[in-house]
Amino acid sequence: MYKKLEEKDVNAILETGIEVFSQKGLDRTGVGTVADAAGVSVGVIYKYFGDKDGFFLACVRYALRELDAALAKAAESEGDVRSAMRSLVEAVIDHSRRHPSHNALYNEITSGGCRQYAPQLAREIEERSAAVYGQMMERVLAWGEQKGEPDARLFAFFFDSLLMTLQFSYSCDYYRERMRIYCGEEAAEDDERMTEAFLRFMCGALGV
């Protein structure tokens, strides 16, 4: 019979799982590999998470929980839209620097590393942010200077796509090197400069 783990111990196992899954992917990772890295038995992982796929999904949800909370708080903050966007960009960069493996796991999902769960996870991950960003874009469009009849939902999609690329740029080897090639080493290490450039680009595109 296994001793009941404290929450911090369960979280430590999830963090280890995130690190391993982000490096090897779902198909190439065995439960034994994660158990060894976490310093627990295979039986503990099965007891708490059911099987490998259940453990993988638990890792994904744990990895995204903190980022989702940070982004939601930033997006729903009081103040003008530019300030809200600044808060979002700062939250993305800060989280990506502190938890690179979390975003690397997110990248693994989006790149087709676990196709059987892609539609399910896309719904879980994106529906809330789509609603929050859609509302934010409606605020922008209400007092911007766009011509024609811009669609807030499309603008939210483009905005989120840029944020997603930005977080990968601080978390994943390929995207990190890509950022250095495009922006230069100094810009890639200057968070304030990157934030301001992102805001200037978005505000110009939105007519703010």
Coordinates of C-alpha atoms in Angstrom, one line a residue:
M1 CA 0.0 0.0 0.0
Y2 CA 1.4 3.4 -1.0
K3 CA 1.7 6.3 1.4
K4 CA -0.6 9.2 0.3
L5 CA 1.6 11.9 -1.3
E6 CA 1.3 15.6 -0.4
E7 CA 0.3 18.0 -3.1
K8 CA 3.9 19.3 -3.4
D9 CA 5.1 15.8 -4.1
V10 CA 2.5 15.2 -6.7
N11 CA 3.4 18.6 -8.3
A12 CA 7.1 17.6 -8.3
I13 CA 6.2 14.4 -10.2
L14 CA 4.2 16.4 -12.7
E15 CA 7.1 18.9 -13.2
T16 CA 9.4 15.9 -13.9
G17 CA 6.9 14.5 -16.3
I18 CA 6.6 17.9 -18.1
E19 CA 10.4 18.0 -18.5
V20 CA 10.6 14.5 -19.9
F21 CA 7.6 14.7 -22.2
S22 CA 8.7 18.1 -23.6
Q23 CA 12.0 16.5 -24.5
K24 CA 10.9 13.1 -25.8
G25 CA 7.3 13.4 -26.7
L26 CA 4.4 11.2 -25.7
D27 CA 5.1 8.2 -27.9
R28 CA 8.8 8.0 -27.0
T29 CA 8.4 8.3 -23.3
G30 CA 7.8 5.4 -21.0
V31 CA 6.3 5.6 -17.5
G32 CA 9.5 4.0 -16.1
T33 CA 11.6 6.8 -17.5
V34 CA 9.6 9.4 -15.8
A35 CA 9.4 7.4 -12.5
D36 CA 13.2 7.0 -12.5
A37 CA 13.7 10.7 -13.1
A38 CA 11.2 11.6 -10.4
G39 CA 12.6 9.1 -7.9
V40 CA 9.3 7.2 -7.4
S41 CA 8.0 3.8 -8.4
V42 CA 6.0 3.1 -11.6
G43 CA 3.2 2.0 -9.3
V44 CA 2.9 5.5 -7.8
I45 CA 2.3 7.1 -11.2
Y46 CA -0.3 4.5 -12.1
K47 CA -2.0 5.0 -8.7
Y48 CA -2.3 8.7 -9.1
F49 CA -2.8 9.1 -12.8
G50 CA -4.2 5.8 -14.1
D51 CA -1.9 5.1 -17.1
K52 CA 0.7 6.9 -19.2
D53 CA -1.8 8.8 -21.3
G54 CA -3.6 9.9 -18.1
F55 CA -0.3 11.1 -16.7
F56 CA 0.5 13.0 -19.9
L57 CA -2.8 14.8 -19.8
A58 CA -2.3 15.7 -16.2
C59 CA 1.1 17.1 -17.0
V60 CA -0.3 19.2 -19.9
R61 CA -3.1 20.6 -17.7
Y62 CA -0.8 21.4 -14.8
A63 CA 1.7 23.1 -17.2
L64 CA -1.0 25.3 -18.7
R65 CA -2.9 26.1 -15.5
E66 CA -0.4 28.8 -14.2
L67 CA 0.0 30.4 -17.6
D68 CA -3.7 30.5 -18.2
A69 CA -4.3 32.2 -14.8
A70 CA -1.6 34.8 -15.5
L71 CA -2.9 35.6 -19.0
A72 CA -6.5 35.8 -17.9
K73 CA -5.6 38.2 -15.0
A74 CA -3.6 40.4 -17.4
A75 CA -6.4 40.4 -20.1
E76 CA -9.1 41.2 -17.6
S77 CA -7.2 44.0 -15.8
E78 CA -8.7 47.4 -15.6
G79 CA -7.3 50.2 -17.7
D80 CA -6.8 50.9 -21.4
V81 CA -6.3 48.2 -24.0
R82 CA -2.6 49.0 -24.5
S83 CA -2.0 48.5 -20.8
A84 CA -3.8 45.2 -21.0
M85 CA -1.8 44.1 -24.0
R86 CA 1.4 45.1 -22.2
S87 CA 0.4 43.0 -19.2
L88 CA -0.2 40.0 -21.5
V89 CA 3.1 40.3 -23.2
E90 CA 5.0 40.7 -20.0
A91 CA 3.2 37.7 -18.5
V92 CA 4.1 35.5 -21.5
I93 CA 7.8 36.5 -21.4
D94 CA 8.0 36.1 -17.7
H95 CA 6.3 32.7 -17.6
S96 CA 8.3 31.4 -20.6
R97 CA 11.6 32.3 -18.9
R98 CA 10.6 30.8 -15.6
H99 CA 9.0 27.6 -17.0
P100 CA 10.5 26.8 -20.5
S101 CA 9.6 23.1 -20.3
H102 CA 5.9 24.0 -19.8
N103 CA 5.8 25.9 -23.1
A104 CA 8.0 23.3 -24.8
L105 CA 5.3 20.7 -23.9
Y106 CA 2.7 23.1 -25.3
N107 CA 4.7 23.3 -28.5
E108 CA 4.9 19.4 -28.6
I109 CA 1.0 19.4 -28.6
T110 CA 0.7 22.0 -31.3
S111 CA 3.3 20.4 -33.6
G112 CA 1.4 17.1 -33.8
G113 CA 3.3 15.1 -31.2
C114 CA 0.0 13.7 -29.7
R115 CA -2.6 13.8 -32.5
Q116 CA -5.1 11.6 -30.7
Y117 CA -5.6 14.3 -28.0
A118 CA -5.1 17.5 -30.2
P119 CA -8.8 18.3 -30.7
Q120 CA -9.6 17.7 -27.1
L121 CA -6.7 19.8 -25.8
A122 CA -7.3 22.5 -28.3
R123 CA -10.8 23.0 -26.9
E124 CA -9.6 22.9 -23.3
I125 CA -6.7 25.3 -23.9
E126 CA -8.1 27.7 -26.4
E127 CA -11.8 28.2 -25.8
R128 CA -11.3 30.4 -22.7
S129 CA -8.5 32.5 -24.2
A130 CA -10.5 32.9 -27.4
A131 CA -13.4 34.4 -25.4
V132 CA -11.2 36.7 -23.3
Y133 CA -9.1 38.0 -26.3
G134 CA -12.3 38.3 -28.4
Q135 CA -13.8 40.6 -25.8
M136 CA -10.5 42.6 -25.6
M137 CA -10.5 43.0 -29.4
E138 CA -14.1 44.2 -29.3
R139 CA -13.0 47.0 -26.9
V140 CA -10.2 47.9 -29.3
L141 CA -12.4 48.0 -32.3
A142 CA -15.0 50.1 -30.5
W143 CA -12.6 53.1 -30.5
G144 CA -10.0 52.2 -33.2
E145 CA -9.7 53.6 -36.7
Q146 CA -10.0 50.4 -38.8
K147 CA -11.7 50.6 -42.1
G148 CA -14.4 48.3 -43.3
E149 CA -16.0 45.9 -40.8
P150 CA -13.2 44.2 -38.9
D151 CA -14.1 40.9 -37.1
A152 CA -13.1 40.9 -33.4
R153 CA -12.8 37.1 -33.4
L154 CA -10.3 37.1 -36.3
F155 CA -8.3 39.8 -34.6
A156 CA -8.2 37.8 -31.4
F157 CA -6.9 34.8 -33.4
F158 CA -4.1 36.8 -35.0
F159 CA -3.2 38.3 -31.6
D160 CA -3.1 34.9 -29.9
S161 CA -1.0 33.5 -32.7
L162 CA 1.6 36.2 -32.1
L163 CA 1.6 35.6 -28.4
M164 CA 2.0 31.9 -28.9
T165 CA 5.0 32.4 -31.2
L166 CA 6.5 34.8 -28.6
Q167 CA 6.2 32.3 -25.8
F168 CA 7.8 29.6 -27.9
S169 CA 10.6 32.0 -28.7
Y170 CA 11.6 32.1 -25.0
S171 CA 11.1 28.4 -24.5
C172 CA 12.0 26.2 -27.5
D173 CA 15.5 25.8 -29.0
Y174 CA 14.4 26.3 -32.6
Y175 CA 12.2 29.3 -31.9
R176 CA 14.8 30.8 -29.5
E177 CA 17.5 30.7 -32.2
R178 CA 15.0 32.0 -34.8
M179 CA 14.3 35.1 -32.6
R180 CA 18.1 35.7 -32.3
I181 CA 18.4 35.5 -36.1
Y182 CA 15.6 37.9 -36.8
C183 CA 16.0 40.3 -33.8
G184 CA 19.7 40.1 -32.9
E185 CA 21.2 38.8 -29.7
E186 CA 20.8 42.0 -27.8
A187 CA 17.1 42.5 -28.7
A188 CA 16.4 38.8 -27.8
E189 CA 17.8 39.4 -24.3
D190 CA 16.1 42.8 -23.8
D191 CA 12.5 42.0 -22.6
E192 CA 11.5 45.6 -22.4
R193 CA 12.6 46.3 -26.0
M194 CA 10.7 43.2 -27.2
T195 CA 7.6 44.2 -25.3
E196 CA 7.6 47.7 -26.7
A197 CA 8.2 46.5 -30.3
F198 CA 5.3 44.0 -29.9
L199 CA 3.0 46.7 -28.7
R200 CA 4.0 49.2 -31.4
F201 CA 3.3 46.5 -34.0
M202 CA -0.1 45.6 -32.5
C203 CA -1.3 49.1 -31.9
G204 CA -0.3 50.0 -35.5
A205 CA -2.2 47.0 -36.9
L206 CA -5.3 47.8 -34.7
G207 CA -5.3 51.5 -35.4
V208 CA -4.9 52.3 -31.7

